[in-house]
Coordinates of C-alpha atoms in Angstrom, one line a residue:
M1 CA -3.5 -26.3 10.8
T2 CA -1.1 -27.4 8.2
G3 CA 1.4 -29.3 10.4
I4 CA 4.2 -27.7 8.4
R5 CA 7.3 -26.6 10.3
L6 CA 10.8 -25.3 9.5
H7 CA 13.5 -27.9 9.8
A8 CA 14.9 -27.0 13.3
P9 CA 16.1 -28.7 16.5
A10 CA 13.6 -29.4 19.2
P11 CA 13.3 -26.6 21.8
G12 CA 15.9 -27.0 24.6
W13 CA 14.3 -24.5 27.0
A14 CA 10.9 -22.9 27.6
I15 CA 9.4 -20.0 29.5
D16 CA 5.7 -19.1 30.2
A17 CA 3.9 -15.9 29.5
D18 CA 0.3 -14.6 28.9
V19 CA 1.2 -13.0 25.6
V20 CA 4.3 -13.1 23.4
V21 CA 4.9 -10.1 21.0
V22 CA 7.1 -10.8 18.1
G23 CA 8.7 -7.6 16.8
S24 CA 9.8 -4.4 18.4
G25 CA 8.6 -1.6 16.1
V26 CA 5.9 0.8 16.9
A27 CA 3.2 -1.9 16.6
G28 CA 4.9 -4.5 18.7
L29 CA 6.1 -2.3 21.5
T30 CA 2.7 -0.5 21.7
A31 CA 1.0 -3.8 22.0
A32 CA 3.5 -5.0 24.7
L33 CA 3.1 -1.8 26.7
R34 CA -0.6 -2.0 26.7
C35 CA -0.7 -5.7 27.6
T36 CA 1.7 -5.1 30.4
A37 CA -0.4 -2.2 31.7
A38 CA -3.4 -4.6 31.8
G39 CA -1.4 -6.9 34.1
L40 CA -0.5 -9.5 31.5
R41 CA 2.8 -11.3 31.6
T42 CA 4.3 -10.1 28.4
V43 CA 7.4 -11.2 26.5
V44 CA 8.8 -9.3 23.6
V45 CA 10.9 -11.3 21.1
T46 CA 12.9 -9.3 18.5
K47 CA 15.3 -10.4 15.8
A48 CA 18.1 -8.0 16.6
R49 CA 18.1 -5.2 19.2
L50 CA 14.9 -3.6 20.4
D51 CA 15.4 -0.5 18.2
D52 CA 16.6 -2.3 15.0
G53 CA 13.3 -2.7 13.2
S54 CA 11.8 -0.6 10.4
T55 CA 10.2 2.0 12.6
R56 CA 13.4 3.8 13.3
W57 CA 14.0 4.3 9.6
A58 CA 10.7 6.1 9.1
Q59 CA 11.6 9.6 8.1
G60 CA 8.4 11.4 7.1
G61 CA 6.1 11.1 10.1
I62 CA 2.7 9.9 11.3
A63 CA -0.5 11.0 9.8
A64 CA -3.5 12.0 11.9
A65 CA -6.2 14.7 11.8
L66 CA -4.5 16.9 14.4
G67 CA -4.5 20.3 12.6
E68 CA -7.0 23.1 12.7
G69 CA -9.7 22.5 10.0
D70 CA -8.7 18.9 9.4
T71 CA -11.1 16.1 10.2
P72 CA -11.0 12.3 10.3
E73 CA -13.5 12.3 7.4
Q74 CA -11.0 14.2 5.2
H75 CA -8.3 11.8 6.2
L76 CA -10.6 8.9 5.4
D77 CA -11.3 10.4 1.9
D78 CA -7.6 10.7 1.1
T79 CA -6.9 7.2 2.3
L80 CA -9.7 5.7 0.2
V81 CA -8.5 7.5 -2.9
A82 CA -4.9 6.2 -2.4
G83 CA -6.2 2.7 -1.8
A84 CA -7.6 2.6 -5.4
G85 CA -10.9 1.0 -4.5
L86 CA -9.7 -1.8 -2.3
C87 CA -9.7 -0.3 1.2
D88 CA -12.1 -1.7 3.7
E89 CA -13.9 1.5 4.6
E90 CA -14.8 0.3 8.1
A91 CA -11.2 -0.3 8.9
V92 CA -10.1 3.0 7.5
R93 CA -12.8 4.8 9.5
L94 CA -11.6 3.1 12.7
L95 CA -8.0 4.2 11.9
V96 CA -8.8 7.9 11.3
T97 CA -11.2 8.3 14.2
E98 CA -9.1 6.5 16.8
G99 CA -5.8 7.8 15.4
P100 CA -5.6 11.3 16.9
D101 CA -6.0 10.1 20.5
A102 CA -3.5 7.2 19.8
V103 CA -0.9 9.8 18.7
R104 CA -1.6 11.8 21.9
R105 CA -1.1 8.7 24.0
L106 CA 2.2 8.1 22.1
I107 CA 3.2 11.6 23.1
A108 CA 2.2 10.9 26.7
T109 CA 4.5 7.8 26.5
G110 CA 7.4 10.2 25.8
A111 CA 7.6 10.8 22.1
D112 CA 8.7 14.4 21.4
F113 CA 7.3 15.8 18.1
D114 CA 8.5 18.9 16.5
K115 CA 6.5 22.1 17.5
T116 CA 5.7 25.4 15.9
D117 CA 6.7 28.7 17.5
A118 CA 3.2 28.7 19.1
G119 CA 3.9 25.4 20.7
E120 CA 1.5 23.3 18.5
I121 CA 2.5 20.1 16.8
A122 CA 4.2 21.0 13.5
L123 CA 2.5 19.4 10.6
T124 CA 3.6 18.8 7.0
R125 CA 2.1 17.3 3.8
E126 CA 3.0 14.2 1.9
G127 CA 1.8 12.5 -1.2
G128 CA -2.0 11.9 -1.5
H129 CA -2.8 14.2 1.5
H130 CA -4.9 17.4 0.8
R131 CA -4.0 18.9 4.2
R132 CA -1.0 19.2 6.4
R133 CA -1.5 16.3 8.8
I134 CA 1.9 14.7 9.1
A135 CA 3.5 15.0 12.6
H136 CA 7.2 14.7 12.6
A137 CA 10.2 14.6 15.0
G138 CA 13.8 15.6 14.7
G139 CA 13.0 17.1 11.3
D140 CA 13.2 13.8 9.4
A141 CA 13.9 11.4 12.2
T142 CA 10.3 10.6 13.3
G143 CA 10.8 6.8 13.5
A144 CA 14.0 7.1 15.5
E145 CA 12.2 9.3 18.1
I146 CA 9.2 7.0 18.3
S147 CA 11.4 4.0 18.7
R148 CA 13.5 5.7 21.4
A149 CA 10.4 6.6 23.4
L150 CA 8.8 3.2 23.2
V151 CA 12.1 1.3 24.0
E152 CA 12.6 3.5 27.0
A153 CA 9.1 2.8 28.2
I154 CA 9.6 -0.9 27.7
R155 CA 12.7 -0.8 29.8
D156 CA 11.2 1.5 32.5
R157 CA 8.3 -1.0 32.9
A158 CA 10.7 -4.0 33.0
V159 CA 8.9 -5.8 30.2
A160 CA 10.6 -9.1 29.6
T161 CA 12.5 -9.1 26.3
I162 CA 14.5 -11.6 24.3
E163 CA 16.7 -9.9 21.7
H164 CA 18.7 -11.4 18.8
A165 CA 16.0 -14.1 18.4
L166 CA 14.4 -15.4 15.2
V167 CA 11.0 -16.8 15.7
L168 CA 10.5 -20.1 13.8
D169 CA 7.0 -21.5 14.1
L170 CA 3.7 -21.3 16.0
L171 CA 2.9 -23.8 18.7
T172 CA -0.7 -24.9 19.0
D173 CA -2.7 -26.9 21.6
A174 CA -4.9 -30.0 21.0
E175 CA -7.8 -27.9 19.8
G176 CA -5.7 -26.0 17.3
R177 CA -5.4 -22.8 19.3
T178 CA -2.3 -20.8 19.7
A179 CA 0.1 -22.0 22.4
G180 CA 3.2 -20.0 21.8
V181 CA 6.2 -19.9 19.5
T182 CA 9.5 -21.6 19.0
L183 CA 12.5 -19.4 18.5
H184 CA 16.3 -19.4 18.0
V185 CA 18.4 -17.1 20.0
M186 CA 21.5 -16.1 18.1
G187 CA 24.1 -16.1 20.9
E188 CA 23.6 -12.7 22.4
G189 CA 20.2 -12.9 24.0
Q190 CA 18.8 -14.2 27.2
H191 CA 19.0 -17.8 26.2
D192 CA 21.0 -19.8 23.7
G193 CA 19.8 -22.0 20.9
V194 CA 16.3 -23.1 20.0
G195 CA 13.7 -22.7 22.7
A196 CA 10.0 -21.8 23.2
V197 CA 7.7 -19.3 24.8
H198 CA 4.4 -20.8 25.8
A199 CA 1.5 -18.4 25.7
P200 CA -2.2 -18.4 24.7
A201 CA -1.8 -15.3 22.7
V202 CA 0.8 -14.4 20.0
V203 CA 1.1 -11.0 18.4
L204 CA 3.0 -10.9 15.1
A205 CA 4.5 -7.5 14.6
T206 CA 7.5 -8.6 12.5
G207 CA 7.4 -5.8 9.9
G208 CA 7.8 -6.2 6.2
M209 CA 9.4 -8.3 3.6
G210 CA 11.4 -5.7 1.5
Q211 CA 14.5 -7.9 1.4
V212 CA 12.7 -10.1 -1.1
F213 CA 13.8 -7.5 -3.7
S214 CA 17.4 -6.5 -4.5
A215 CA 17.0 -2.8 -3.6
T216 CA 14.8 -1.8 -0.7
T217 CA 14.5 0.8 2.0
N218 CA 13.9 -2.0 4.5
P219 CA 16.6 -3.1 7.0
A220 CA 18.3 -6.4 6.6
V221 CA 15.9 -8.0 9.2
S222 CA 12.8 -7.5 6.9
T223 CA 12.7 -11.0 5.5
G224 CA 9.0 -11.8 5.7
D225 CA 9.4 -14.1 8.7
G226 CA 6.0 -13.3 10.1
V227 CA 4.1 -13.9 6.9
A228 CA 5.9 -17.2 6.4
L229 CA 5.3 -18.3 9.9
A230 CA 1.6 -17.5 9.6
L231 CA 1.3 -19.4 6.3
R232 CA 2.9 -22.5 7.8
A233 CA 0.4 -22.2 10.7
G234 CA -2.5 -22.2 8.3
A235 CA -3.4 -18.5 8.5
E236 CA -4.7 -16.6 5.5
V237 CA -2.7 -13.8 3.9
S238 CA -4.1 -11.2 1.4
D239 CA -3.0 -8.5 -0.9
L240 CA 0.6 -9.6 -1.2
E241 CA 0.8 -8.4 -4.8
F242 CA 0.5 -4.8 -3.6
V243 CA 4.1 -3.9 -2.7
Q244 CA 4.6 -0.2 -2.6
F245 CA 7.8 1.0 -4.3
H246 CA 8.8 4.3 -2.8
P247 CA 9.3 6.8 -5.7
T248 CA 12.3 8.7 -4.3
V249 CA 15.1 6.4 -3.0
L250 CA 18.7 7.6 -3.3
F251 CA 20.1 6.1 -6.5
L252 CA 23.4 4.4 -5.8
G253 CA 23.9 2.6 -9.1
A254 CA 22.1 0.0 -11.1
D255 CA 23.9 -2.8 -9.4
S256 CA 23.4 -1.6 -5.8
E257 CA 21.7 -4.1 -3.5
G258 CA 20.3 -4.3 0.0
Q259 CA 19.0 -1.4 2.0
Q260 CA 19.1 1.9 0.2
P261 CA 18.8 5.4 1.7
L262 CA 15.3 6.9 1.6
V263 CA 14.6 10.4 0.5
S264 CA 11.4 11.1 2.4
E265 CA 8.2 12.2 0.7
A266 CA 8.2 15.1 3.2
V267 CA 11.0 16.7 1.0
R268 CA 8.4 17.0 -1.8
G269 CA 5.8 18.0 0.8
E270 CA 8.0 21.0 1.6
G271 CA 8.3 22.0 -2.1
A272 CA 11.0 19.9 -3.8
H273 CA 10.4 19.1 -7.5
L274 CA 11.0 15.9 -9.5
V275 CA 12.8 16.7 -12.7
D276 CA 14.5 14.8 -15.5
A277 CA 18.1 15.4 -16.7
D278 CA 17.0 18.5 -18.6
G279 CA 15.4 20.0 -15.5
V280 CA 11.8 19.4 -16.7
R281 CA 9.1 18.8 -14.0
F282 CA 7.5 15.8 -15.6
M283 CA 4.8 15.2 -13.0
L284 CA 3.0 18.4 -13.9
G285 CA -0.2 17.6 -15.7
Q286 CA -0.1 13.9 -14.7
H287 CA -2.1 14.5 -11.5
E288 CA -3.7 17.4 -9.7
L289 CA -1.1 17.1 -6.9
A290 CA 1.9 16.7 -9.3
E291 CA 4.8 15.4 -7.2
L292 CA 2.5 14.9 -4.2
A293 CA 0.2 12.4 -6.0
P294 CA -0.2 9.0 -4.3
R295 CA 3.0 7.0 -4.4
D296 CA 2.0 4.5 -7.1
I297 CA 1.2 7.4 -9.5
V298 CA 4.6 9.1 -8.8
A299 CA 6.5 5.8 -9.1
K300 CA 4.8 5.1 -12.4
G301 CA 5.5 8.7 -13.6
I302 CA 9.2 8.2 -12.8
M303 CA 9.4 4.9 -14.5
R304 CA 7.8 6.2 -17.6
R305 CA 10.2 9.2 -17.8
M306 CA 13.1 6.9 -17.3
R307 CA 12.0 4.6 -20.1
E308 CA 11.3 7.6 -22.4
R309 CA 14.8 9.0 -21.8
G310 CA 16.7 5.7 -21.5
T311 CA 18.0 6.7 -18.0
E312 CA 18.3 4.7 -14.8
H313 CA 17.1 7.5 -12.5
V314 CA 15.6 11.0 -12.3
Y315 CA 16.3 13.9 -9.9
L316 CA 14.8 15.5 -6.9
D317 CA 15.6 19.2 -6.9
A318 CA 15.5 21.0 -3.6
R319 CA 18.3 23.4 -4.0
H320 CA 15.9 26.3 -3.3
F321 CA 15.6 25.1 0.3
G322 CA 19.0 26.6 1.1
A323 CA 21.5 25.2 3.6
E324 CA 19.6 26.2 6.8
M325 CA 16.4 24.4 5.9
W326 CA 18.3 21.3 4.9
E327 CA 20.2 21.2 8.1
H328 CA 17.3 21.8 10.4
R329 CA 14.3 20.1 8.6
F330 CA 16.1 17.2 6.9
P331 CA 19.4 16.5 8.7
T332 CA 19.2 12.7 8.3
I333 CA 18.7 12.9 4.6
L334 CA 21.3 15.6 4.2
A335 CA 23.9 13.4 6.0
A336 CA 23.0 10.3 3.9
C337 CA 23.3 12.2 0.7
R338 CA 26.6 13.7 1.6
A339 CA 27.9 10.3 2.8
H340 CA 27.4 9.2 -0.8
G341 CA 29.1 12.3 -2.4
I342 CA 25.9 14.3 -3.1
D343 CA 25.2 17.7 -1.7
P344 CA 21.5 18.5 -2.1
V345 CA 22.1 22.1 -1.1
T346 CA 24.0 22.7 -4.4
E347 CA 22.9 19.8 -6.7
P348 CA 19.8 17.7 -7.5
I349 CA 19.5 14.3 -5.8
P350 CA 19.5 11.2 -8.2
V351 CA 16.5 9.1 -7.2
A352 CA 14.6 6.0 -8.4
P353 CA 11.9 3.7 -7.0
A354 CA 12.8 0.9 -4.7
A355 CA 10.7 -1.7 -2.7
H356 CA 9.4 0.0 0.4
Y357 CA 6.2 -1.2 2.0
A358 CA 4.0 -4.3 1.9
S359 CA 0.3 -3.2 1.8
G360 CA -0.7 -6.8 2.2
G361 CA 0.1 -9.4 4.8
V362 CA -1.6 -11.7 7.4
R363 CA -5.3 -11.1 7.1
T364 CA -7.0 -9.8 10.3
D365 CA -10.3 -8.5 11.6
L366 CA -10.8 -5.1 13.2
R367 CA -9.3 -6.4 16.5
G368 CA -6.2 -7.8 14.8
R369 CA -7.3 -11.4 15.0
T370 CA -6.1 -13.7 12.2
T371 CA -7.8 -16.9 11.0
V372 CA -5.9 -18.9 13.6
P373 CA -7.4 -18.6 17.1
G374 CA -5.1 -16.8 19.5
L375 CA -2.8 -15.5 16.7
Y376 CA -2.9 -11.7 16.1
A377 CA -1.0 -9.5 13.7
C378 CA -0.4 -5.7 13.5
G379 CA 1.8 -3.3 11.7
E380 CA 3.3 -4.0 8.3
V381 CA 3.0 -7.8 8.6
A382 CA -0.8 -7.5 8.8
C383 CA -3.4 -6.9 6.2
T384 CA -6.2 -5.0 8.1
G385 CA -7.9 -3.6 5.0
V386 CA -6.7 -0.1 5.7
H387 CA -4.2 0.3 2.8
G388 CA -6.1 -1.4 0.0
A389 CA -4.0 -1.4 -3.2
N390 CA -1.6 1.4 -2.2
R391 CA -0.7 2.8 1.2
L392 CA -1.3 6.5 1.8
A393 CA 1.9 8.1 3.0
S394 CA 2.5 8.0 6.8
N395 CA -0.5 5.9 7.5
S396 CA 1.7 3.0 8.5
L397 CA 2.9 4.2 11.9
L398 CA -0.7 5.2 12.7
E399 CA -2.0 1.8 11.7
G400 CA 0.6 0.2 14.0
L401 CA -0.5 2.3 16.9
V402 CA -4.2 2.0 16.5
F403 CA -4.4 -1.8 15.8
A404 CA -1.8 -2.6 18.5
E405 CA -4.0 -1.0 21.1
R406 CA -7.0 -2.8 19.8
I407 CA -5.2 -6.1 19.9
A408 CA -4.0 -5.5 23.5
D409 CA -7.5 -4.7 24.6
D410 CA -8.9 -7.8 23.0
I411 CA -6.3 -10.0 24.6
A412 CA -6.9 -8.4 28.0
A413 CA -10.6 -8.9 27.7
H414 CA -10.2 -12.5 26.8
A415 CA -7.7 -13.1 29.6
S416 CA -10.1 -11.7 32.2
H417 CA -12.4 -14.7 31.4
A418 CA -9.7 -17.3 31.5
A419 CA -8.0 -16.0 34.6
H420 CA -6.8 -18.1 37.6
A421 CA -5.5 -16.8 40.9
P422 CA -4.3 -13.2 41.2
H423 CA -0.6 -12.4 40.8
V424 CA 1.6 -9.4 40.1
A425 CA 2.9 -9.3 36.5
P426 CA 6.5 -8.2 36.1
G427 CA 6.6 -4.5 35.5
A428 CA 2.9 -4.0 35.8
G429 CA 3.0 -2.4 39.2
G430 CA -0.3 -3.8 40.4
P431 CA -2.6 -6.8 40.7
A432 CA -3.3 -8.9 37.7
T433 CA -4.7 -12.2 36.7
R434 CA -2.7 -15.2 35.6
V435 CA -3.9 -16.8 32.4
S436 CA -4.1 -20.5 32.2
Q437 CA -1.2 -21.9 30.2
P438 CA -1.9 -23.8 27.0
V439 CA -0.3 -27.2 26.5
P440 CA 1.5 -27.3 23.2
V441 CA 1.1 -30.6 21.4
P442 CA 3.4 -32.0 18.6
H443 CA 1.7 -32.3 15.3
P444 CA 1.3 -35.8 14.0
A445 CA 3.9 -36.5 11.3
P446 CA 4.7 -32.8 10.8
V447 CA 5.8 -31.8 7.3
V448 CA 9.3 -30.4 7.6
V449 CA 10.2 -27.6 5.2
P450 CA 13.6 -28.3 3.6
L451 CA 15.9 -25.4 4.1
L452 CA 17.5 -23.4 1.3
D453 CA 21.2 -22.7 1.0
P454 CA 21.7 -19.1 2.2
A455 CA 23.4 -18.4 -1.2
A456 CA 20.0 -18.6 -2.8
R457 CA 19.0 -15.3 -1.2
T458 CA 20.6 -13.2 -3.9
R459 CA 19.0 -15.4 -6.6
I460 CA 15.5 -14.9 -5.1
Q461 CA 16.0 -11.1 -4.9
R462 CA 17.2 -10.8 -8.5
V463 CA 14.4 -13.0 -9.8
M464 CA 11.8 -10.9 -7.9
T465 CA 13.3 -7.5 -9.0
T466 CA 13.3 -8.6 -12.6
G467 CA 10.0 -10.4 -12.8
A468 CA 7.8 -8.9 -10.0
G469 CA 9.2 -5.4 -9.5
V470 CA 7.6 -2.0 -10.3
L471 CA 6.7 -3.3 -13.8
R472 CA 5.1 -6.7 -14.2
S473 CA 3.6 -8.7 -17.0
E474 CA 2.3 -12.2 -17.6
A475 CA 5.6 -13.2 -19.2
S476 CA 7.8 -11.7 -16.4
L477 CA 5.7 -13.3 -13.7
R478 CA 5.7 -16.7 -15.4
E479 CA 9.5 -16.6 -15.6
A480 CA 9.8 -15.5 -12.0
S481 CA 7.4 -18.3 -10.9
A482 CA 9.4 -20.9 -12.8
A483 CA 12.7 -19.8 -11.3
L484 CA 11.2 -19.7 -7.7
D485 CA 9.6 -23.2 -8.2
A486 CA 13.0 -24.5 -9.3
L487 CA 14.6 -23.2 -6.1
H488 CA 11.7 -24.7 -4.1
I489 CA 12.0 -28.1 -5.8
G490 CA 15.8 -28.0 -5.6
A491 CA 15.7 -27.7 -1.8
V492 CA 14.1 -31.1 -1.5
P493 CA 16.9 -33.7 -1.0
D494 CA 16.8 -36.4 -3.6
G495 CA 18.9 -38.9 -1.7
T496 CA 22.1 -38.4 -3.6
A497 CA 25.3 -37.8 -1.7
D498 CA 25.9 -34.3 -3.2
Q499 CA 22.3 -33.0 -2.7
K500 CA 20.9 -32.4 0.7
S501 CA 18.9 -29.7 2.6
A502 CA 20.9 -26.8 4.1
E503 CA 21.8 -27.1 7.8
P504 CA 19.4 -25.3 10.2
G505 CA 20.6 -21.8 11.0
T506 CA 19.5 -18.2 10.9
E507 CA 20.5 -17.5 7.3
A508 CA 19.0 -20.7 6.0
W509 CA 15.7 -20.0 7.9
E510 CA 15.6 -16.5 6.6
T511 CA 16.2 -17.5 3.0
T512 CA 13.6 -20.2 3.2
N513 CA 11.1 -17.6 4.5
L514 CA 12.0 -15.3 1.7
L515 CA 11.3 -18.0 -0.9
A516 CA 7.9 -18.7 0.6
V517 CA 6.9 -15.1 0.6
A518 CA 8.2 -14.6 -3.0
R519 CA 6.2 -17.6 -4.3
F520 CA 3.0 -16.3 -2.7
L521 CA 3.6 -12.8 -4.0
V522 CA 4.2 -14.0 -7.6
A523 CA 1.1 -16.2 -7.4
A524 CA -1.1 -13.3 -6.4
A525 CA 0.4 -10.9 -8.9
S526 CA -0.1 -13.5 -11.7
R527 CA -3.7 -14.0 -10.7
R528 CA -4.6 -10.3 -10.6
E529 CA -4.9 -9.5 -14.3
E530 CA -5.3 -5.7 -14.1
T531 CA -3.3 -2.6 -13.0
R532 CA -4.4 -1.2 -9.7
G533 CA -2.6 0.9 -7.1
C534 CA 1.0 -0.3 -6.8
H535 CA 0.4 -3.5 -8.8
W536 CA 1.3 -2.4 -12.4
R537 CA 0.7 -5.0 -15.1
E538 CA 2.1 -3.8 -18.4
D539 CA 0.0 -6.3 -20.3
R540 CA -3.1 -5.4 -18.4
P541 CA -2.8 -1.6 -18.1
E542 CA -6.4 -0.8 -17.1
R543 CA -8.1 -1.0 -13.8
D544 CA -11.0 -3.4 -13.9
D545 CA -13.5 -2.8 -11.1
T546 CA -16.1 -5.3 -12.4
A547 CA -13.8 -8.3 -12.1
W548 CA -11.1 -7.2 -9.7
R549 CA -12.4 -4.9 -7.0
R550 CA -11.9 -7.8 -4.7
H551 CA -9.1 -9.2 -2.6
L552 CA -7.0 -12.3 -3.3
V553 CA -6.8 -14.5 -0.2
V554 CA -4.0 -17.1 -0.1
R555 CA -3.2 -19.9 2.2
L556 CA -0.8 -22.9 2.3
T557 CA -2.3 -26.3 2.2
P558 CA -1.0 -29.2 4.3
E559 CA 0.5 -30.6 1.0
R560 CA 2.5 -27.4 0.7
T561 CA 0.6 -26.1 -2.3
L562 CA -0.9 -22.6 -2.8
D563 CA -4.6 -22.1 -2.4
V564 CA -5.8 -18.8 -3.9
R565 CA -9.4 -17.5 -3.8
L566 CA -11.2 -14.2 -4.5
T567 CA -13.4 -12.4 -1.9
D568 CA -16.8 -11.3 -3.0
S569 CA -16.1 -7.5 -2.6
Q570 CA -13.5 -5.0 -1.5
N571 CA -14.5 -5.7 2.2
F572 CA -13.0 -8.7 3.8
P573 CA -15.1 -11.6 4.9
P574 CA -15.0 -12.5 8.6
T575 CA -12.0 -14.4 9.9
A576 CA -12.7 -17.7 11.7
A577 CA -11.7 -15.8 14.9
D578 CA -14.7 -13.5 14.5
A579 CA -17.0 -16.0 16.0
P580 CA -17.9 -15.2 19.6
R581 CA -15.6 -16.6 22.2
E582 CA -16.7 -18.8 25.1
P583 CA -16.0 -17.2 28.5

């Protein structure tokens, strides 16, 4: 353990649970429902409302081998190709073989996917897939439907929830095992102020960190809080340099910042074409799948054409769809385009790449266990080895489902050994076993992280966009590192009257988390001296399997310095949590 904590007031209240799930997307709610079904007292903590995470913004769908003639093996092959040599094949095989049944269980929970006239699940294609295997809902509102179904199930089963709460740090017991979390409720939740949830198991499902860049498809809550918490707790993170920039995000102007409207890959899957200002399809000849190549290849193709033509965007042309198809298959995208004065029925859509998905995150094993005992991670905050250097389209929702279920099963199995007297868990509807509560201990002389002024958030985003965006180089990353280090050093009070750490509060905590994630991302991107997947080094344009078909694993030392090491191969070494547990 590092003993490092955010500067925050001591908890003024506490509740007990068997497991606390942080986040309310597909991964978090799936884990919570399965833990509850196992009779575990489960508390869900979420930063805004239950349905405010990244899941509801997912347009395209969820990938699984559900169609006639498709197989998990074919899905595995496409995933490995997209991952550019860095996928952990065992993790991918687990994903694609357990995925179809996980989707069926999601449907049984209440998610309503689009059907064909014959009553089968309607499937489409997206980039990198050689078959139609993307299940979708509401045309292009898959995430919203999945979120709706899971939130309703959480409420129907009376799972305890704390909304509008930012989780701050991990609590541990005297042996260094997880003992819960501290959190700050922002005035509209069940409690007020800083408090704690005591639990022997914590599941991080906090989503991504897209807000570290100026333009992103991620909602405002995606500030890398889970990765930052895990780092402070001493957990290892990996593959942070592999941030996927979605190729087709609605271009709102070079100075636009914050969350940008996504134009789903499924639009290309249904036959839309990428063209330049002259109407030329520039992806033809660059890849056998043209516009449906893996996302890193399409993003690079767009960036090259923009540089060649001196433009700030290209176009996605789907005028041949006609009004009826736009209105029924892509109503959400149609509405977003029209809200910004663009009618895709009659004109091409201006698009450009923007930060979309973090392929890396908190390193886990195949049961979602991190290197800190009792701390689990799933969904975008985790690095399971599935995505490698570039996520295959629509594998993210599936990964959240599959690994959330595996985490819940592991927690339940461990709880059965640590059980005390029987009790009935809230909402479980049957007998269960109470898990003995850990006793959190204060860390001796904890290192308190000085908080950044919230005004630094925009500075961080601009530094990252310029120096560590789609295009990177040794020079750009060196400049970004220097700028971020200056912010880091500047946050430390020097004792003068006009220089002091920011006051504790949600915006200061978020900004401090963003800086931590940005510094680790830049450190990893600087270290990886090659181009692979969605990590594009202009000064190192070739992929180097001899030196770099390995993962970078990063951790934070107790002295608040970065420790970066290389794995021996593309497969992850065991986590410390992989050791057999005592009953």
